[in-house]
Amino acid sequence: MIKALAAVKKQIEEINDYEKRIGPECSLSQFQVTLENFNKLRQAQNAVILAKQNKPNSSANSGKKVIEPTDAELVKNFMEWLKGKGLDESKCKVKIDRNLSEGTGLIATQDIKEGEDFVEIPNNIFITTAVALHGLGKPQILETDRLIQSIPGILLSIFLVKELSNPTSEWAPYIKVLPKQYNTVYYWGLKEFTQFRGSPNLEYAMRYVRGAMRQYCYLYSIIDRTQSNIMPISSFTWDAFVWAISTVQSRQNPVYAGKNGSIMALIPFWDFCNHSSSGNKITSFYHPESNSMTSGAIKDFKKGEQVYMFYGPRDNTQFLMHAGFATKTNLYDSYPFELHLLEGNHEIRHDKVHLLEERGIRDGIVVNLNQNPSSNELPFELIPFYRIFSLTEQETRAIAPPQVPGEHNHHHGHLELKPLAFEILTKDNEEKAYANAIQALKGRLSSYPTTLEEDEQELKKNPPANQRFILYTKINEKKILDRNIKYIESLVKKGVMNVTFKLPEIKEQSEHDDHHEHDDDCDHEGHGGHGHSHGGSDSHGHSHGGNGSHGHSHQHGANCNH
């Protein structure tokens, strides 16, 4: 047992060393090593579990056959537990169904009218960050740690890991009906990440997983130092942590906390409601007078129909990263397009950076391309950026601000667009700006190893859930790029000097507004928000079990950080 734990610690040290060595950005081949390192950690931790089971006094060696409860028994126990904690069945017009296309969801037990509340959950059923901290023994190290304070979902995740390993946990009836596994990026293998090649979200997905890995290694050291005061270190495995953060990210929601504003919480039963975009409105609200959360119907539902809620205006990237699903058609999808100057003459590039900043644009800014572009929906920064991008060396020198020795400041905070950004320089420059924008978009489209047609053919083969969701995302990305290319080409055909744009409201700001300080000591990955999936033939729901289950990602009456 001691040797097995020592092997785990050694592997965690090797993971930390490797992640620090490759730095914040990594290639797919480097990330493959990351995945291999964590598979080695799994093997080492499985050896610890096996060593525990082989102990003479282990329950695994008692000789007694453990009879696992059926799914129906688990749901029945969960409902009895809810009633014991104050759930009023007379206010509940839905029941749990475990055999839906999403896995688990809520079914109407009677006709429900649009706007009518179908469930009310008292707050003593909530697992809030305050409940989690108390359940963990309120150790000072967890109360004061900067990482945990900045990402409340981590505290909920640690709590779930502890309760998962406690057979007599107060929360066991809830934990036992949760999915055993999710479709979040933490469960992806190299095949899924490789399938994501060409997408700007591949880097995001790798960074997201690596962020969770670094957090796990950091938390492991904290729990190990407390010498079982929080939980036995053998219980805090990578697999348990992945399950916990997937549960939290796909189900947590902010709830009212009095003078403190809001805190994050898991809301048992309510969190089994799946997502549908058809309602297009938030219908879940916290009521301080009754200390409860209610959800109203987004439309009429007949008895026996699945009841859905709207998680909020999320694009497929948010759903896929944080909740483990994507929808075939998502009206909120966009394409994150990075605007970068080319490397080359350092002095000229430097002058162009200053020219962009004069216009309120930062080199490297990411803009969102709309899936139905129009003159009002091209990103405001797009053409102004490519005006500066397209300047020749001579043109750049002619209009660049003078560089004063000793006064060499770049803006490091948020920039607001300035009226100067929308001034046309010359007809030739304007034509080059549009041409370069088209070329850049075509370059992004050609970076995918597969074509749109090939992806659509692959989708017809009904691939596994994770691969299907990646295809949904990539297909929509390619369609957005193609539509924006064709739209800008149509503007060029009409004559770029004839193009008119609806300009944004320009906010006056002082010079000081551009400068912000950032503390980069902690790795603030967005482990918040939820992601159930609910509705339609491609509806998804939290990942509630089942082969094609998906996670949720709602945002009920408050903002969630993903």
Short mmCIF file of N, CA and C in Angstrom, two decimals, residues 127-139 141-145 147-163 215 219 230-231 236 241 244-245 248 252 264 266 527:
data_model
loop_
_atom_site.label_atom_id
_atom_site.label_comp_id
_atom_site.label_asym_id
_atom_site.label_seq_id
_atom_site.Cartn_x
_atom_site.Cartn_y
_atom_site.Cartn_z
N ILE A 127 -26.82 21.58 -2.62
CA ILE A 127 -25.44 21.41 -2.19
C ILE A 127 -24.70 22.67 -2.61
N THR A 128 -24.64 23.64 -1.72
CA THR A 128 -23.96 24.90 -2.02
C THR A 128 -22.49 24.80 -1.66
N THR A 129 -21.73 25.80 -2.05
CA THR A 129 -20.32 25.83 -1.66
C THR A 129 -20.19 25.91 -0.14
N ALA A 130 -21.15 26.56 0.51
CA ALA A 130 -21.13 26.63 1.98
C ALA A 130 -21.36 25.25 2.59
N VAL A 131 -22.30 24.50 2.03
CA VAL A 131 -22.55 23.13 2.49
C VAL A 131 -21.30 22.27 2.26
N ALA A 132 -20.68 22.44 1.11
CA ALA A 132 -19.49 21.66 0.78
C ALA A 132 -18.35 21.95 1.76
N LEU A 133 -18.13 23.22 2.04
CA LEU A 133 -17.05 23.60 2.96
C LEU A 133 -17.30 23.02 4.35
N HIS A 134 -18.54 23.09 4.81
CA HIS A 134 -18.88 22.53 6.12
C HIS A 134 -18.69 21.01 6.11
N GLY A 135 -19.11 20.36 5.02
CA GLY A 135 -18.98 18.90 4.93
C GLY A 135 -17.54 18.44 4.86
N LEU A 136 -16.66 19.33 4.43
CA LEU A 136 -15.23 19.01 4.37
C LEU A 136 -14.51 19.34 5.67
N GLY A 137 -15.27 19.82 6.67
CA GLY A 137 -14.69 20.13 7.97
C GLY A 137 -14.17 21.54 8.10
N LYS A 138 -14.48 22.40 7.12
CA LYS A 138 -14.06 23.80 7.11
C LYS A 138 -12.56 23.98 7.37
N PRO A 139 -11.72 23.20 6.69
CA PRO A 139 -10.28 23.39 6.89
C PRO A 139 -9.85 24.76 6.38
N ILE A 141 -7.20 25.79 5.06
CA ILE A 141 -6.49 25.79 3.78
C ILE A 141 -7.46 25.87 2.60
N LEU A 142 -8.65 25.28 2.74
CA LEU A 142 -9.65 25.36 1.67
C LEU A 142 -10.39 26.70 1.69
N GLU A 143 -10.53 27.28 2.88
CA GLU A 143 -11.22 28.56 3.01
C GLU A 143 -10.40 29.72 2.44
N THR A 144 -9.09 29.59 2.49
CA THR A 144 -8.22 30.71 2.12
C THR A 144 -7.48 30.51 0.80
N ASP A 145 -7.53 29.33 0.23
CA ASP A 145 -6.77 29.07 -0.99
C ASP A 145 -7.29 29.94 -2.13
N LEU A 147 -6.93 29.68 -5.44
CA LEU A 147 -7.52 28.96 -6.57
C LEU A 147 -8.96 28.57 -6.27
N ILE A 148 -9.19 28.04 -5.10
CA ILE A 148 -10.53 27.60 -4.72
C ILE A 148 -11.48 28.80 -4.59
N GLN A 149 -10.96 29.91 -4.08
CA GLN A 149 -11.79 31.10 -3.97
C GLN A 149 -12.18 31.64 -5.34
N SER A 150 -11.28 31.51 -6.32
CA SER A 150 -11.55 32.05 -7.65
C SER A 150 -12.45 31.15 -8.48
N ILE A 151 -12.47 29.85 -8.17
CA ILE A 151 -13.30 28.90 -8.92
C ILE A 151 -14.11 28.08 -7.92
N PRO A 152 -15.28 28.57 -7.50
CA PRO A 152 -16.07 27.88 -6.46
C PRO A 152 -16.41 26.44 -6.80
N GLY A 153 -16.51 26.12 -8.10
CA GLY A 153 -16.87 24.76 -8.49
C GLY A 153 -15.86 23.73 -8.01
N ILE A 154 -14.61 24.16 -7.77
CA ILE A 154 -13.59 23.23 -7.30
C ILE A 154 -13.96 22.72 -5.91
N LEU A 155 -14.48 23.60 -5.06
CA LEU A 155 -14.87 23.19 -3.72
C LEU A 155 -15.99 22.15 -3.77
N LEU A 156 -16.97 22.38 -4.65
CA LEU A 156 -18.05 21.41 -4.82
C LEU A 156 -17.49 20.08 -5.32
N SER A 157 -16.50 20.14 -6.20
CA SER A 157 -15.91 18.91 -6.75
C SER A 157 -15.18 18.12 -5.68
N ILE A 158 -14.40 18.79 -4.83
CA ILE A 158 -13.69 18.10 -3.74
C ILE A 158 -14.70 17.43 -2.82
N PHE A 159 -15.78 18.15 -2.53
CA PHE A 159 -16.82 17.61 -1.66
C PHE A 159 -17.44 16.35 -2.26
N LEU A 160 -17.75 16.38 -3.56
CA LEU A 160 -18.34 15.22 -4.22
C LEU A 160 -17.40 14.01 -4.18
N VAL A 161 -16.09 14.26 -4.38
CA VAL A 161 -15.13 13.15 -4.31
C VAL A 161 -15.16 12.51 -2.93
N LYS A 162 -15.19 13.34 -1.91
CA LYS A 162 -15.22 12.80 -0.53
C LYS A 162 -16.49 11.99 -0.30
N GLU A 163 -17.64 12.55 -0.71
CA GLU A 163 -18.91 11.86 -0.47
C GLU A 163 -19.06 10.62 -1.33
N GLN A 215 -4.81 21.56 -11.89
CA GLN A 215 -5.59 21.78 -10.67
C GLN A 215 -5.61 20.51 -9.82
N LEU A 219 -4.32 20.24 -6.03
CA LEU A 219 -5.23 19.84 -4.94
C LEU A 219 -4.78 18.56 -4.26
N ILE A 230 -9.05 16.05 5.42
CA ILE A 230 -10.11 16.33 4.44
C ILE A 230 -10.71 15.02 3.95
N MET A 231 -9.87 14.12 3.50
CA MET A 231 -10.29 12.78 3.10
C MET A 231 -9.02 11.94 2.95
N PHE A 236 -8.80 10.38 -3.31
CA PHE A 236 -8.77 11.52 -4.23
C PHE A 236 -8.05 11.12 -5.51
N PHE A 241 -11.99 12.69 -9.47
CA PHE A 241 -11.99 14.14 -9.68
C PHE A 241 -12.62 14.49 -11.02
N ALA A 244 -16.26 14.19 -10.70
CA ALA A 244 -16.81 15.27 -9.87
C ALA A 244 -16.86 16.60 -10.63
N ILE A 245 -15.78 16.96 -11.32
CA ILE A 245 -15.81 18.25 -12.01
C ILE A 245 -16.78 18.20 -13.20
N VAL A 248 -20.17 18.75 -11.62
CA VAL A 248 -20.35 20.15 -11.21
C VAL A 248 -20.52 21.05 -12.42
N GLN A 252 -24.08 22.68 -11.97
CA GLN A 252 -24.11 23.73 -10.97
C GLN A 252 -24.84 24.97 -11.47
N MET A 264 -22.57 29.27 -5.78
CA MET A 264 -22.81 28.15 -6.68
C MET A 264 -23.38 26.97 -5.91
N LEU A 266 -25.36 22.77 -6.42
CA LEU A 266 -26.00 21.67 -7.14
C LEU A 266 -27.42 21.58 -6.59
N HIS A 527 -14.24 26.53 -14.81
CA HIS A 527 -14.94 25.33 -14.40
C HIS A 527 -16.21 25.72 -13.69
#
